[in-house]
mmCIF file of C-alpha atoms in Angstrom:
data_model
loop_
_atom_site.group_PDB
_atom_site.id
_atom_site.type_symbol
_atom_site.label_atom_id
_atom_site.label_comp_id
_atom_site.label_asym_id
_atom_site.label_seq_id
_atom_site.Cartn_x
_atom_site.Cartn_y
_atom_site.Cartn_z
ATOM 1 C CA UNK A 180 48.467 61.458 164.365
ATOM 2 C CA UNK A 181 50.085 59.671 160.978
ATOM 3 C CA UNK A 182 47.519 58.932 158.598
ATOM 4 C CA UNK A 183 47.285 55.210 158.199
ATOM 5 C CA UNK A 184 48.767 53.624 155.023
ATOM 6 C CA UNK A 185 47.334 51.774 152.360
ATOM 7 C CA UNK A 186 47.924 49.366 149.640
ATOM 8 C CA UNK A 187 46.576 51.248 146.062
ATOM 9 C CA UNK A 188 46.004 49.017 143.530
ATOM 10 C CA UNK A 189 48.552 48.740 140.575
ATOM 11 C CA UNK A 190 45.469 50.806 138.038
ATOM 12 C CA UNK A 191 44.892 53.734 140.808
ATOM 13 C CA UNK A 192 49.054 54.190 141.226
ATOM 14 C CA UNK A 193 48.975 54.476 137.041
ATOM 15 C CA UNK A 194 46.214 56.900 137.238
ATOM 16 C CA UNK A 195 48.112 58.948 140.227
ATOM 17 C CA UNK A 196 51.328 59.018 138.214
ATOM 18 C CA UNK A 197 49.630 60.141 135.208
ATOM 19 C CA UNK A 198 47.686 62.689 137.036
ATOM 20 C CA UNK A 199 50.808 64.016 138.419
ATOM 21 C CA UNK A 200 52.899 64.282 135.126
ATOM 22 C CA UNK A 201 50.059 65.798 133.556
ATOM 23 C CA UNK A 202 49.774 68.768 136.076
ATOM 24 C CA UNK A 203 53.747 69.523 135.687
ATOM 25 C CA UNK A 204 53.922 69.148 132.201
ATOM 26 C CA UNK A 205 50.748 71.858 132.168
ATOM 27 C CA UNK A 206 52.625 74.098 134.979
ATOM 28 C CA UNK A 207 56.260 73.811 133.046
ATOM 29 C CA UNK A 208 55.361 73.647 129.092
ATOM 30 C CA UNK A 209 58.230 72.959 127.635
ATOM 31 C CA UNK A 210 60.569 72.229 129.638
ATOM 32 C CA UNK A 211 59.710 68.379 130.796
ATOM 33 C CA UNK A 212 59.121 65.409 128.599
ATOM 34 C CA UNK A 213 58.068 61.902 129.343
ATOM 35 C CA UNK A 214 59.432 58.817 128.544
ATOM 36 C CA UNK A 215 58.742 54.960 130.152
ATOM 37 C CA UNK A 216 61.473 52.950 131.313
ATOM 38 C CA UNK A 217 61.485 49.255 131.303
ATOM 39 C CA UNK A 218 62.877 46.605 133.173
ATOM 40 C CA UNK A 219 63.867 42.735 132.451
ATOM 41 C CA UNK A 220 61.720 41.857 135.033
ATOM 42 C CA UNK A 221 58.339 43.293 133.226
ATOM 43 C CA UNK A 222 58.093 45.991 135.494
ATOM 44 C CA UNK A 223 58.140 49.643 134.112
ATOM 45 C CA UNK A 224 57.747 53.393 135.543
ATOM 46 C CA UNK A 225 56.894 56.333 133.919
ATOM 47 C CA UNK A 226 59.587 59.116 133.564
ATOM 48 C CA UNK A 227 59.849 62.641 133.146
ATOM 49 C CA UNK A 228 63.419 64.604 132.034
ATOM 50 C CA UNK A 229 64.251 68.335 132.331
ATOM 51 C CA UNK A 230 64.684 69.579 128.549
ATOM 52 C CA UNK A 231 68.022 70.011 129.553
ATOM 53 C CA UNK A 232 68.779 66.758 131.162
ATOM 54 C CA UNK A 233 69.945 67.651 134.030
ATOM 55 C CA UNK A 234 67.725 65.987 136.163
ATOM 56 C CA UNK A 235 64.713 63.075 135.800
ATOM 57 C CA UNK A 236 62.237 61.323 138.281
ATOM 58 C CA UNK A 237 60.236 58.079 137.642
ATOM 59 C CA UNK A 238 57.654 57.119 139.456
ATOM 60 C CA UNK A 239 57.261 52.895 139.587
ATOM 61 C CA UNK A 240 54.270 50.923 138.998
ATOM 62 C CA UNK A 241 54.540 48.982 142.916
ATOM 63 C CA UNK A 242 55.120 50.357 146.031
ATOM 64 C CA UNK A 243 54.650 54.162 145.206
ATOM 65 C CA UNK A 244 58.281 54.918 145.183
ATOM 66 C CA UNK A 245 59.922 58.225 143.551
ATOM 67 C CA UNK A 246 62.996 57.773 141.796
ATOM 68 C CA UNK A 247 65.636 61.246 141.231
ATOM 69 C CA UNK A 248 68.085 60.887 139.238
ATOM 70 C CA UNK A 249 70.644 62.745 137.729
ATOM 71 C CA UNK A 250 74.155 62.768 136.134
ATOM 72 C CA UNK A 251 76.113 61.605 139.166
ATOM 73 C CA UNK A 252 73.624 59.310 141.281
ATOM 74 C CA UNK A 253 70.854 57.557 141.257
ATOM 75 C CA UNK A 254 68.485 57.007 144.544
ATOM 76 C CA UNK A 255 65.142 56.564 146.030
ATOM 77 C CA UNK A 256 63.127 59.176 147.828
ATOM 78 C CA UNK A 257 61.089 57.494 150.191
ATOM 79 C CA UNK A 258 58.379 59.773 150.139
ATOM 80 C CA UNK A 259 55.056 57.972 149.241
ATOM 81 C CA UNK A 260 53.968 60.140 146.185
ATOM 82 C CA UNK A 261 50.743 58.075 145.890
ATOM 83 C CA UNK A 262 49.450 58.586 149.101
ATOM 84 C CA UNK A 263 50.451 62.284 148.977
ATOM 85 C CA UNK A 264 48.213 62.579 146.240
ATOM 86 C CA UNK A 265 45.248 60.239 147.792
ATOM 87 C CA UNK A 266 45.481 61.897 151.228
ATOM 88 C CA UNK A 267 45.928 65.370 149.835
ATOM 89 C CA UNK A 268 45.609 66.521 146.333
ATOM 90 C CA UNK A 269 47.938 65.551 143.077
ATOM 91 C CA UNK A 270 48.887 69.137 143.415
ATOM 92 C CA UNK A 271 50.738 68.348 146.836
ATOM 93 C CA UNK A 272 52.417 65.182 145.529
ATOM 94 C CA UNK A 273 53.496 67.341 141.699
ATOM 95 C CA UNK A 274 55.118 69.851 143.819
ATOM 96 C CA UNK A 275 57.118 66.843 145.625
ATOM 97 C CA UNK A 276 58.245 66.014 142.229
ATOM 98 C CA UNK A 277 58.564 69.632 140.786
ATOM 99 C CA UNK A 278 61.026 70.444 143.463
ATOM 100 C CA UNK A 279 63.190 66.692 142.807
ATOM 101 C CA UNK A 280 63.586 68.204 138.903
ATOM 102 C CA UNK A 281 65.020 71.147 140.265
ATOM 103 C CA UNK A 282 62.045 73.247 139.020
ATOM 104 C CA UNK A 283 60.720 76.397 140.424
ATOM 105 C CA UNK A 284 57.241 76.622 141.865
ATOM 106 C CA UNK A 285 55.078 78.680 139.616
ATOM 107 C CA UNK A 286 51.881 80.294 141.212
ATOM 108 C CA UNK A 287 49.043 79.171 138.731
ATOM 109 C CA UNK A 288 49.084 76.479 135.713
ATOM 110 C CA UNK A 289 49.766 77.672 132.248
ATOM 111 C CA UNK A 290 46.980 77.467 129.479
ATOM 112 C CA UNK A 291 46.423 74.079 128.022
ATOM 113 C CA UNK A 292 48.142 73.497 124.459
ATOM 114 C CA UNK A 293 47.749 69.967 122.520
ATOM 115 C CA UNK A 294 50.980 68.645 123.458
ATOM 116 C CA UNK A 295 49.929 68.857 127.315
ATOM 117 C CA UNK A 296 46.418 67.474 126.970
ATOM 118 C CA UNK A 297 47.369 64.431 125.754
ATOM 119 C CA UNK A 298 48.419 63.579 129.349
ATOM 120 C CA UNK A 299 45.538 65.310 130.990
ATOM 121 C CA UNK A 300 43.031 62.813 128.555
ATOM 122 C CA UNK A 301 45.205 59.667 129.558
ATOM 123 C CA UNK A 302 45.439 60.805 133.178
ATOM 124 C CA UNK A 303 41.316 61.543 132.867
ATOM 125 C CA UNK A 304 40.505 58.147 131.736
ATOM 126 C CA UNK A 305 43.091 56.297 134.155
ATOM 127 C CA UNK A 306 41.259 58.241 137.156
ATOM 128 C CA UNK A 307 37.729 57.092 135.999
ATOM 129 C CA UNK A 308 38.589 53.550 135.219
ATOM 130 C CA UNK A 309 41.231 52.618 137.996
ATOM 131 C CA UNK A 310 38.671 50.939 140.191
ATOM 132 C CA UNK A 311 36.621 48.860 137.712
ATOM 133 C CA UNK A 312 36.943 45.498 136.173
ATOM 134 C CA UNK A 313 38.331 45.962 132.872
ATOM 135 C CA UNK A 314 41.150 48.498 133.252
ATOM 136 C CA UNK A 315 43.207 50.289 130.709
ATOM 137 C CA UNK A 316 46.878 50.148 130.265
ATOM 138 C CA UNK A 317 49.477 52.456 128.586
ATOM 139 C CA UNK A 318 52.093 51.919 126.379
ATOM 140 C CA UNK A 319 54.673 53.971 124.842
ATOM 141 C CA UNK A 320 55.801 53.927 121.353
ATOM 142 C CA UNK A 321 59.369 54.863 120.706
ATOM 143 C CA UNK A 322 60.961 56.262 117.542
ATOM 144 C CA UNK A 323 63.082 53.236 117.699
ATOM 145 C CA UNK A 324 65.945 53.593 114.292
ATOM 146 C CA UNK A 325 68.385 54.933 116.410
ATOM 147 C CA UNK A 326 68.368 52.726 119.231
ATOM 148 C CA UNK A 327 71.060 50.001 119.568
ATOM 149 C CA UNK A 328 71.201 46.919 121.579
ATOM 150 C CA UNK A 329 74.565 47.559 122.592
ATOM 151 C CA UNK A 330 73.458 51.317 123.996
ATOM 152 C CA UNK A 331 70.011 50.773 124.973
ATOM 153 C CA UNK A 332 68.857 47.648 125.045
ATOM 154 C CA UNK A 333 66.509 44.745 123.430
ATOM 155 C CA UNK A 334 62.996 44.954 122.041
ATOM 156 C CA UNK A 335 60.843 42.175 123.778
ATOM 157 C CA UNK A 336 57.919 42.036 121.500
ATOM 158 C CA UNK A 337 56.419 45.995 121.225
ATOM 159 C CA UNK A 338 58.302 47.110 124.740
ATOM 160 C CA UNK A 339 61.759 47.951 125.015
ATOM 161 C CA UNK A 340 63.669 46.175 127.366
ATOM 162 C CA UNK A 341 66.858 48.695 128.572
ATOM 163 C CA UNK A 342 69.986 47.683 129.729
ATOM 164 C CA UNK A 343 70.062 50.798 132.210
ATOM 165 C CA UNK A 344 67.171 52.948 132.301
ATOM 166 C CA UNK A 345 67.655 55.979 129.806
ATOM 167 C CA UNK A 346 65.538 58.752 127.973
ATOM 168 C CA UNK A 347 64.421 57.462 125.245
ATOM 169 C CA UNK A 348 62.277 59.392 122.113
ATOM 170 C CA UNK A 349 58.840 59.147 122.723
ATOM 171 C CA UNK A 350 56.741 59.432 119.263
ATOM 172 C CA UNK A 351 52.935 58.100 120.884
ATOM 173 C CA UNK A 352 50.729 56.437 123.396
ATOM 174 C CA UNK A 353 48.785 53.732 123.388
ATOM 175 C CA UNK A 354 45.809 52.656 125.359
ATOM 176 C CA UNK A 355 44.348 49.950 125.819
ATOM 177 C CA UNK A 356 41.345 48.150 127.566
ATOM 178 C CA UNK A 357 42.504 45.237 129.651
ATOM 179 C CA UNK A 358 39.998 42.264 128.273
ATOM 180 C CA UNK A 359 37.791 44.558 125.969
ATOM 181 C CA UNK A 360 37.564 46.324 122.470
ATOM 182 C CA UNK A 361 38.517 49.647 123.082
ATOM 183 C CA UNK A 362 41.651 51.443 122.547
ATOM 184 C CA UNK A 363 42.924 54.812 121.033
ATOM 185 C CA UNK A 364 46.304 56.387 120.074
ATOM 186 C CA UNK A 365 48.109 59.943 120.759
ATOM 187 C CA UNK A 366 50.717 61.769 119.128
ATOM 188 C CA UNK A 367 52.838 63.910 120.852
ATOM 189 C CA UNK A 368 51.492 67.129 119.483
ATOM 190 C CA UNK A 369 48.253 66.870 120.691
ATOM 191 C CA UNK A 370 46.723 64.653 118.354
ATOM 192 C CA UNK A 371 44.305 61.342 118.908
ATOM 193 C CA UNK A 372 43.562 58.533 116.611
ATOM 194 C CA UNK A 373 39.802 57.042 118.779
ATOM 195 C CA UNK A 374 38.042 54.274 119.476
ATOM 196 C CA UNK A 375 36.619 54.554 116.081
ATOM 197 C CA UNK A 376 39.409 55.374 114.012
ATOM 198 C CA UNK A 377 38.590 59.012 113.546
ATOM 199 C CA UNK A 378 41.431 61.387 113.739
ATOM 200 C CA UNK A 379 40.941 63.961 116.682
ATOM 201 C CA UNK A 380 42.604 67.617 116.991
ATOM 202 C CA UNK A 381 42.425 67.396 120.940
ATOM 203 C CA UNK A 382 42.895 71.207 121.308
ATOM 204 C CA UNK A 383 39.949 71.901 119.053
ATOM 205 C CA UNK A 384 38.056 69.168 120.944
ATOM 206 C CA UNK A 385 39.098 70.771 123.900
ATOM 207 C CA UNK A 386 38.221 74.604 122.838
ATOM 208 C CA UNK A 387 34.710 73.163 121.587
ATOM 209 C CA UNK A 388 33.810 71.784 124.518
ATOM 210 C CA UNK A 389 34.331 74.797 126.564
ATOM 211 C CA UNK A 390 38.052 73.719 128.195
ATOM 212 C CA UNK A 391 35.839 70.740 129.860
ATOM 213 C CA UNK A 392 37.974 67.356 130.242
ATOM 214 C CA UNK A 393 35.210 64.611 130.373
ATOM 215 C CA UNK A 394 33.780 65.070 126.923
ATOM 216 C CA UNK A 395 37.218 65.411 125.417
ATOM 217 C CA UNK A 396 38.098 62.099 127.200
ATOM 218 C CA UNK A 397 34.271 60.547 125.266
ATOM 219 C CA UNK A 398 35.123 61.976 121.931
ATOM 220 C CA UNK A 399 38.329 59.484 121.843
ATOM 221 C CA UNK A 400 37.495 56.658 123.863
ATOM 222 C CA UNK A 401 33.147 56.407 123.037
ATOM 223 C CA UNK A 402 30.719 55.529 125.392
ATOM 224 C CA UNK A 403 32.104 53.277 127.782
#
């Protein structure tokens, strides 16, 4: 018997997606990075390339869809990621995506360094929050000197807007609480700006608190 199929809310597919990046980029270090592509029509999915560029996937914010792409086409795979991931595990639906890249399966995760906890933390909080009432939202920021309008595309207040959707360099995250005070900032290395402005090593955090996620995830964010 199919299992039946569900609307997820636009917060639990960002959580899923997360979650899903985060256990590739922990089972491949370095040789996937993420970007976010953006749309004229506000919508936005977050991306992950092959170092090589050979190959990327997005996953979009509606609908669950996986997108593969690579030098020569660009298509949907129908499979819904999200509710391979709610009706079996996030490992089930990162494998989906691990075999779109083109990657081989490995048999266990690799250690965690500080470039591959920062999406672990922002996956962590997603997960915890994507049912409440005051949500959290992430935003990239982009090392934007390089980028034209005439290559890329147009800034639209902090987001860039492309023209088609490319890999753009990712310096940081943001996030944000939807209609509340909270909000923190990540480097790409591994390294967190919190809640209260203090500047946070995660991979010491993470060592100190005896490789546990949650109080990694309160040291940036506070009490919540």
């Amino acid at each position: 018997m199919e299992a039946t199929m569900f609307p997820l809310s636009q917060e639990l597919e960002a959580a899923v997606a997360w979650s899903i990046f985060a256990d590739l980029l922990r089972r491949h270090p370095g040789e996937l990075f993420l970007w976010m592509d953006y749309y004229p029509t506000g919508d936005q999915m977050l991306s992950a390339a092959r170092r090589d560029k050979k190959m990327w996937v997005s996953l979009n914010s509606r609908g669950g869809g996986l997108w593969v792409r690579d030098a020569d086409r660009h298509f949907r795979h129908e499979t819904s990621i999200w509710h391979v991931a709610v009706q079996n595990s996030v490992r089930a639906a990162s494998r989906l995506v691990e075999a779109a890249l083109g990657l081989a399966e490995v048999p266990q995760s690799a250690p965690s360094t500080g470039e591959t906890l920062v999406p672990r933390v922002i996956a962590g909080l997603l997960a915890r929050h994507a049912l409440t009432t005051h949500p959290w939202i992430v935003s990239a920021r982009h090392e934007l000197p390089e980028l034209t309008q005439d290559s890329l595309g147009v800034l639209v207040g902090r987001n860039l807007v492309l023209v088609e959707p490319t890999p753009v360099p990712i310096v940081g995250w943001q996030v944000r609480q939807i209609d509340g005070n909270k909000e923190a900032s990540f480097n790409t290395r591994g390294s967190a700006v919190s809640s209260e402005g203090e500047i946070i090593d995660l991979h010491k955090a993470y060592a100190t608190h005896g490789r546990k996620l949650d109080p990694v995830i309160d040291l940036v964010f506070g009490t919540l």
